[in-house]
JSON list of C-alpha atoms and ligand atoms in Angstrom, two decimals:
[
{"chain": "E", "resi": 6, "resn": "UNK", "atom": "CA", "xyz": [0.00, 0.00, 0.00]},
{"chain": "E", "resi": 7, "resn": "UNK", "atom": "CA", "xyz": [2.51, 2.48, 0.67]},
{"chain": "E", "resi": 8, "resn": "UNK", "atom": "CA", "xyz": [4.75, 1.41, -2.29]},
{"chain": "E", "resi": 9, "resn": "UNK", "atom": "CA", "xyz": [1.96, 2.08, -4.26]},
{"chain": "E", "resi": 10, "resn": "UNK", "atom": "CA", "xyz": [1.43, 5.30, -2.60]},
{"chain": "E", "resi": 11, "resn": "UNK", "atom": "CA", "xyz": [4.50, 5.84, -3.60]},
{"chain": "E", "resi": 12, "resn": "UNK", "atom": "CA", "xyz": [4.70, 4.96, -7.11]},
{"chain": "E", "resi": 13, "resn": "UNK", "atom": "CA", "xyz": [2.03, 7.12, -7.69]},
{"chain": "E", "resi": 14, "resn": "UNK", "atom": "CA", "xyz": [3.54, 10.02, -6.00]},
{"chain": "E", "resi": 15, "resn": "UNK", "atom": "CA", "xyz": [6.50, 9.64, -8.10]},
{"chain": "E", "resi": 16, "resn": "UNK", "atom": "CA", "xyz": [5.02, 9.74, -11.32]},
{"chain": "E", "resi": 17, "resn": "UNK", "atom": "CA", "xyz": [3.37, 12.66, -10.48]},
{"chain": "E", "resi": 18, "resn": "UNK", "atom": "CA", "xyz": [6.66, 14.19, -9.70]},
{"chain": "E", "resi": 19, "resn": "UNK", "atom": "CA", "xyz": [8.15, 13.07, -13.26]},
{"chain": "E", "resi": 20, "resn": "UNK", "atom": "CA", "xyz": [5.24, 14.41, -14.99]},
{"chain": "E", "resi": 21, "resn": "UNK", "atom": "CA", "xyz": [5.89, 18.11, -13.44]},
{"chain": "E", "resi": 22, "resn": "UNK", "atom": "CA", "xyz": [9.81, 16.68, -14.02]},
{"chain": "E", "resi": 23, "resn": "UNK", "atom": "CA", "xyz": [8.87, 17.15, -17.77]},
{"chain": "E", "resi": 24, "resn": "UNK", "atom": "CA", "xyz": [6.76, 20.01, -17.60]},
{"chain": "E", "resi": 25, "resn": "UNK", "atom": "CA", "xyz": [9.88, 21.59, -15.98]},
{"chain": "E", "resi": 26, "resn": "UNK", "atom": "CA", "xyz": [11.94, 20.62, -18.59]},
{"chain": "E", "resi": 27, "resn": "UNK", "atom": "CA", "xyz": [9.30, 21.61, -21.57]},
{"chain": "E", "resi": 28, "resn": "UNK", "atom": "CA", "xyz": [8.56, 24.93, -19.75]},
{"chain": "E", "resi": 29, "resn": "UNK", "atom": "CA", "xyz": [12.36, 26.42, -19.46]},
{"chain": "E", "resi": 30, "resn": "UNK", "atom": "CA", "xyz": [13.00, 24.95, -23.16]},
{"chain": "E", "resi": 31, "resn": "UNK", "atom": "CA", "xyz": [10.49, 27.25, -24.54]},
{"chain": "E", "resi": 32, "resn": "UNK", "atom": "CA", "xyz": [11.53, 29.98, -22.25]},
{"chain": "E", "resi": 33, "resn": "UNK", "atom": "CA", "xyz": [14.69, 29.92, -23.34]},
{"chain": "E", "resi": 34, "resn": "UNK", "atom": "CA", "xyz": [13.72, 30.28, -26.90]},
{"chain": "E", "resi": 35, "resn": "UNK", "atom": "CA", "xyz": [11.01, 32.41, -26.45]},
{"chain": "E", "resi": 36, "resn": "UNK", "atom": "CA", "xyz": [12.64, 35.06, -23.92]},
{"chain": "E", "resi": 37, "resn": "UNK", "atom": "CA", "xyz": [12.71, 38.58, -25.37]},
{"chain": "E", "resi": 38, "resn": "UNK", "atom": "CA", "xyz": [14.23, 41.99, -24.38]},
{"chain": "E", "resi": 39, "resn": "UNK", "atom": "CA", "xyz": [17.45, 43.83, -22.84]},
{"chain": "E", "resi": 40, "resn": "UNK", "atom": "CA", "xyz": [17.87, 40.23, -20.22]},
{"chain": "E", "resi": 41, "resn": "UNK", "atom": "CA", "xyz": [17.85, 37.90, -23.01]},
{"chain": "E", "resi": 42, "resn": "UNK", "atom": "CA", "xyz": [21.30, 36.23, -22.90]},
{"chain": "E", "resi": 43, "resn": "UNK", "atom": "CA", "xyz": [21.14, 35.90, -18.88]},
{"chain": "E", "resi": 44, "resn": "UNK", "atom": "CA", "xyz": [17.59, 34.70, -18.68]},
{"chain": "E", "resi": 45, "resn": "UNK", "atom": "CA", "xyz": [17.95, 32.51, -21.65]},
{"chain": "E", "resi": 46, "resn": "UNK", "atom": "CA", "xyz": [21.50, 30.73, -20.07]},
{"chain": "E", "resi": 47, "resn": "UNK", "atom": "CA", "xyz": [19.78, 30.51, -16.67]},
{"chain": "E", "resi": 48, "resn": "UNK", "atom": "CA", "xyz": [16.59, 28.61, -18.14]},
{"chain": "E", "resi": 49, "resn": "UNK", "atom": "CA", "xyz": [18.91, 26.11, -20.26]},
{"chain": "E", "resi": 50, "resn": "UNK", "atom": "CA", "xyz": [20.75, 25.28, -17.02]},
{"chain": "E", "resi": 51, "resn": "UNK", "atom": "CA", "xyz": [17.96, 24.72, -14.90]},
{"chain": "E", "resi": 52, "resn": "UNK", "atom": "CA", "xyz": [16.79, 22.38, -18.14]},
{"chain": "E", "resi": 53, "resn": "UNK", "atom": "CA", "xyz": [19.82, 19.78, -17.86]},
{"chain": "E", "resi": 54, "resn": "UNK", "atom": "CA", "xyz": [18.88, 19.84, -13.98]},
{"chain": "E", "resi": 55, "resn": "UNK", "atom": "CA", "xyz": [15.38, 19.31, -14.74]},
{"chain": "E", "resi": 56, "resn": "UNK", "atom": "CA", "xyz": [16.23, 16.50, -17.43]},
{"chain": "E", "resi": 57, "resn": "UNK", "atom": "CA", "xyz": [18.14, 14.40, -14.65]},
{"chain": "E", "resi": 58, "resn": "UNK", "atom": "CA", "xyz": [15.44, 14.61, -11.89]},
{"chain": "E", "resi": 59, "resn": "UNK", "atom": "CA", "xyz": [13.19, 13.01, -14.66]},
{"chain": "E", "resi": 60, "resn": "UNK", "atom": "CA", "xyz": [15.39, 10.23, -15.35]},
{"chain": "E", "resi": 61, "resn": "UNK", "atom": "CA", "xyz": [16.07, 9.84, -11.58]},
{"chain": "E", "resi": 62, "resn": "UNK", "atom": "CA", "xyz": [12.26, 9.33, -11.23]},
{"chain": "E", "resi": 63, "resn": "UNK", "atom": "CA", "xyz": [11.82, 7.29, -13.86]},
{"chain": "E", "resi": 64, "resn": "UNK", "atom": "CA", "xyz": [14.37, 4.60, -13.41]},
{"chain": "E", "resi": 65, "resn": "UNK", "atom": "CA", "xyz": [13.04, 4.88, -9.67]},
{"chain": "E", "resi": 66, "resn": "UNK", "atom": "CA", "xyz": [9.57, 4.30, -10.38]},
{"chain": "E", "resi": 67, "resn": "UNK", "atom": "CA", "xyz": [10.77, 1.52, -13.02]},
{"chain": "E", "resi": 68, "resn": "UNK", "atom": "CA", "xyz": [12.61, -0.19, -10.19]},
{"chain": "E", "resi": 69, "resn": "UNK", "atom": "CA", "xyz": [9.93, -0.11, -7.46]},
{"chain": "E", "resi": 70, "resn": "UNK", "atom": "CA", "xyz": [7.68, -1.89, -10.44]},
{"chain": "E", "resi": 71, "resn": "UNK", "atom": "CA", "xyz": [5.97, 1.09, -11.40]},
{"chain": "E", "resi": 72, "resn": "UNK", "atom": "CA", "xyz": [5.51, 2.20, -15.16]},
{"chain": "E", "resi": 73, "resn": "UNK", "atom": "CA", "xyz": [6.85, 5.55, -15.62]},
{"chain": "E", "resi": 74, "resn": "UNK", "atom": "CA", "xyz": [4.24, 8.29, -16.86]},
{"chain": "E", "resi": 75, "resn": "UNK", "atom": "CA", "xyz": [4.56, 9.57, -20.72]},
{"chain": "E", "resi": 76, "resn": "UNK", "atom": "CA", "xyz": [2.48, 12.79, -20.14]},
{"chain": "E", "resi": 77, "resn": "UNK", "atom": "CA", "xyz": [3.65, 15.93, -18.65]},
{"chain": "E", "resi": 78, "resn": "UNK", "atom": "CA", "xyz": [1.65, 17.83, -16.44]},
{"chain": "E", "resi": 79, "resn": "UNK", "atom": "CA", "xyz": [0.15, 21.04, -18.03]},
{"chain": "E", "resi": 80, "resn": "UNK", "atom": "CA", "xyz": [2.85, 24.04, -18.76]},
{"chain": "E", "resi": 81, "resn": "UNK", "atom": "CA", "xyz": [1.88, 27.44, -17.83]},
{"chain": "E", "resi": 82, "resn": "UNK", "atom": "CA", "xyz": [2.15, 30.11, -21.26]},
{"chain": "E", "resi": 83, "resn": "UNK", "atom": "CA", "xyz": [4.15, 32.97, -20.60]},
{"chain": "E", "resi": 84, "resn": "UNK", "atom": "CA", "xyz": [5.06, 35.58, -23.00]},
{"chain": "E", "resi": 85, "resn": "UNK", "atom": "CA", "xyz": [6.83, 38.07, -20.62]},
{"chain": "E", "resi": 86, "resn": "UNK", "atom": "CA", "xyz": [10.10, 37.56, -18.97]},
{"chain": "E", "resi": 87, "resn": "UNK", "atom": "CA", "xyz": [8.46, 38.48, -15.83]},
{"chain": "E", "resi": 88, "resn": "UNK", "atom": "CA", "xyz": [5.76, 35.74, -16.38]},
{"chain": "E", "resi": 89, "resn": "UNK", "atom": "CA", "xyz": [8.09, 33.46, -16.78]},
{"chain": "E", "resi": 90, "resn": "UNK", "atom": "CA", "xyz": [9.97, 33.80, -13.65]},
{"chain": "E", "resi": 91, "resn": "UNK", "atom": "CA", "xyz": [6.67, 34.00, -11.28]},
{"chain": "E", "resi": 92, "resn": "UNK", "atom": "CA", "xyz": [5.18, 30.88, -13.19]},
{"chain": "E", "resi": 93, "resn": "UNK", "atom": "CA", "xyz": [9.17, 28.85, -12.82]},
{"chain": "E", "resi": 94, "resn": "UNK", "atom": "CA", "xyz": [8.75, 30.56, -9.22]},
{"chain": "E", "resi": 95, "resn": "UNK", "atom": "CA", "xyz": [5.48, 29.46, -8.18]},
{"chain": "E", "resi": 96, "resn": "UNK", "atom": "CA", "xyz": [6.51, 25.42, -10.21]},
{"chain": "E", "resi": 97, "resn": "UNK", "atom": "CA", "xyz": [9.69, 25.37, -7.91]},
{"chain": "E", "resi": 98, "resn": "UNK", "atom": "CA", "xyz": [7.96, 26.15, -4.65]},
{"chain": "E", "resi": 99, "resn": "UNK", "atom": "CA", "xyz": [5.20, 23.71, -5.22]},
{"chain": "E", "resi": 100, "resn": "UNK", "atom": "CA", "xyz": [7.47, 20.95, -6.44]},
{"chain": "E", "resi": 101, "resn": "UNK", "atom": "CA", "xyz": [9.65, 21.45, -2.99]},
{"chain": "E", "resi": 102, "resn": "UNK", "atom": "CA", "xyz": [6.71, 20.93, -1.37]},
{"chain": "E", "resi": 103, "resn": "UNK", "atom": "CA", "xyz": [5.62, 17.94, -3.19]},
{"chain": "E", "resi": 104, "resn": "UNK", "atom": "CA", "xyz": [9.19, 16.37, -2.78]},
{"chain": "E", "resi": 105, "resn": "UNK", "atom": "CA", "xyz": [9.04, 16.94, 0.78]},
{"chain": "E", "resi": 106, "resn": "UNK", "atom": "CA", "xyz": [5.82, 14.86, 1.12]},
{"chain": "E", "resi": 107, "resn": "UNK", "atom": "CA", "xyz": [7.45, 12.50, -0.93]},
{"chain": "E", "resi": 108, "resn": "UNK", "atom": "CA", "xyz": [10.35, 11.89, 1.33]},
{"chain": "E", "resi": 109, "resn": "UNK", "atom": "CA", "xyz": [8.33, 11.15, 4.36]},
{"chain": "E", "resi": 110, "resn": "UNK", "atom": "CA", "xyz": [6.68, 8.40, 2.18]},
{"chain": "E", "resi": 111, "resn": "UNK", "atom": "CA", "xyz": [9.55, 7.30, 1.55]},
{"chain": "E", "resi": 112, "resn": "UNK", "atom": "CA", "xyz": [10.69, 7.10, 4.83]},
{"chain": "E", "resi": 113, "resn": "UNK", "atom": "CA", "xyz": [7.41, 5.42, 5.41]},
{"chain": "E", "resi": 114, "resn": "UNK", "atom": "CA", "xyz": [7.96, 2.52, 2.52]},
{"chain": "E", "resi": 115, "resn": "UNK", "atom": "CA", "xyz": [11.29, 2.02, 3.68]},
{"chain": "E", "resi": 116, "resn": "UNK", "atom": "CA", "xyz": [13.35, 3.39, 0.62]},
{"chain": "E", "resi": 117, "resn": "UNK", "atom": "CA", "xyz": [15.92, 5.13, 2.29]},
{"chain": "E", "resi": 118, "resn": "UNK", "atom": "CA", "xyz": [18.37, 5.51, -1.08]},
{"chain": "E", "resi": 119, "resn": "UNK", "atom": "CA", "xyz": [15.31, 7.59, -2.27]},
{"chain": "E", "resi": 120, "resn": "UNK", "atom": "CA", "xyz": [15.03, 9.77, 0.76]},
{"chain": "E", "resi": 121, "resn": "UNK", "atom": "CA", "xyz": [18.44, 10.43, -0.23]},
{"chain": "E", "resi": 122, "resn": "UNK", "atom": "CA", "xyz": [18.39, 11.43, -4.00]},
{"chain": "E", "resi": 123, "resn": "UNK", "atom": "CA", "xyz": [15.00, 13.64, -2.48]},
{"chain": "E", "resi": 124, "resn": "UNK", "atom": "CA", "xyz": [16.65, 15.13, -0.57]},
{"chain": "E", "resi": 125, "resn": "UNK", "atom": "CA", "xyz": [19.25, 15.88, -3.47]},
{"chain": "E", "resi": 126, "resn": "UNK", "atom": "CA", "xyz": [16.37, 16.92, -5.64]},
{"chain": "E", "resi": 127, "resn": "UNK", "atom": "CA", "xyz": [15.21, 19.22, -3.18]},
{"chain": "E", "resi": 128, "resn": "UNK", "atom": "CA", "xyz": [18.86, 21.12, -2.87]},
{"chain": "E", "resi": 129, "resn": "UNK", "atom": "CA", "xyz": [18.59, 21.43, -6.34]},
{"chain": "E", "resi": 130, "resn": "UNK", "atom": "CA", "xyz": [15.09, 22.71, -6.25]},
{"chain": "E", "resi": 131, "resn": "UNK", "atom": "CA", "xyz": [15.54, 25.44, -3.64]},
{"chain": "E", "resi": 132, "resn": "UNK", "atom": "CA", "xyz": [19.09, 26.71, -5.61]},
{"chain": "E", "resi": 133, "resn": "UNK", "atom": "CA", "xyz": [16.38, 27.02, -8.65]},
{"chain": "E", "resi": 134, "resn": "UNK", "atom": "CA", "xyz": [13.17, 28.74, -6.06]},
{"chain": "E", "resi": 135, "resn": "UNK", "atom": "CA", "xyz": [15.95, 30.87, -4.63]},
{"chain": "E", "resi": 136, "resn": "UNK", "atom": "CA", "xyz": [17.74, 32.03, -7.75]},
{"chain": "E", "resi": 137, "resn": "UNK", "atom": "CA", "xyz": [14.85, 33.20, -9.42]},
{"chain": "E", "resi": 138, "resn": "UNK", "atom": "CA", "xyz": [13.25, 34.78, -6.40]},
{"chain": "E", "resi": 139, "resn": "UNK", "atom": "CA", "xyz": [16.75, 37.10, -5.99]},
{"chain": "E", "resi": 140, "resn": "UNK", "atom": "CA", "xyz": [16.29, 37.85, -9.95]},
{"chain": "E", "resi": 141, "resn": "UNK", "atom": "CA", "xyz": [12.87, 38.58, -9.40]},
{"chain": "E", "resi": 142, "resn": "UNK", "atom": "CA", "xyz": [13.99, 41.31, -6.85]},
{"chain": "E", "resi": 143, "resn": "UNK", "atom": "CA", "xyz": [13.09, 44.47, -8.67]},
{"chain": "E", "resi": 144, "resn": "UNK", "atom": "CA", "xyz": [12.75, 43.07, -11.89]},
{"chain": "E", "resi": 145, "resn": "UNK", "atom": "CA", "xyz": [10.85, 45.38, -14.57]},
{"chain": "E", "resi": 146, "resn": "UNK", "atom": "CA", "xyz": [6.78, 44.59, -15.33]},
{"chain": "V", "resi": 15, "resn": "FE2", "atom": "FE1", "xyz": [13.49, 19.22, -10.88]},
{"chain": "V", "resi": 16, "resn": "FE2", "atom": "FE1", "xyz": [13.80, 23.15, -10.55]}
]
């Protein structure tokens, strides 16, 4: 019961693992204005780091028995360099949040090497959340 808790859990982490990655791809391409070349390096960045959580989750979820997810969740339009980096903002705090659940059920199942690379995931994630939220500081509208 808890494994499959679990396994479910996980796959919705992968599937906001893609949207992630799908979401700073087509910010970086998309980004316009004056902050172009810094935005547009930052987003490709956090895209690689992205990429690997998804793997991570999906040889995880493969391993526990699960079948990994092929759909993404729903990516968030955003046209404006500002609406980019609230919508990445508001993705990275939820997903800390979700991770954090994750790791107690984790803890709970018994998996202790994926408390582990959570725990990982979650340094990651808050380098991302905090990043953004110091270029965020005064950024134009
Ligand atoms: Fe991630
Ligand atoms: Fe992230």
């Amino acid at each position: 019961m808890n494994k499959e808790r679990l396994i479910n859990g996980l796959n919705q982490d992968l599937a906001h693992e893609y949207q992630a990655v799908i979401a700073y791809t087509v910010y970086a391409a998309e980004v316009a204005g004056p902050f172009r070349p810094t935005l547009r390096a930052f987003f490709l960045e956090e895209a690689a780091d992205e990429l690997k959580h998804a793997q991570m989750l999906a040889d995880k979820i493969s391993a526990l028995g699960g079948v990994p997810t092929v759909e993404p969740a729903p990516v968030p339009q955003a046209t404006s360099p500002r609406a980019m980096l609230e919508a990445v903002l508001a993705a990275e705090t939820e997903t800390i949040e979700r991770y954090t659940t994750r790791m107690a059920q984790a803890e709970e199942a018994g998996e202790l090497a994926l408390v582990a690379q959570l725990h990982e995931m979650i340094v990651d994630e808050a380098h991302h959340k905090e990043e953004v939220a110091k270029t965020l500081e005064g950024f134009p509208e």
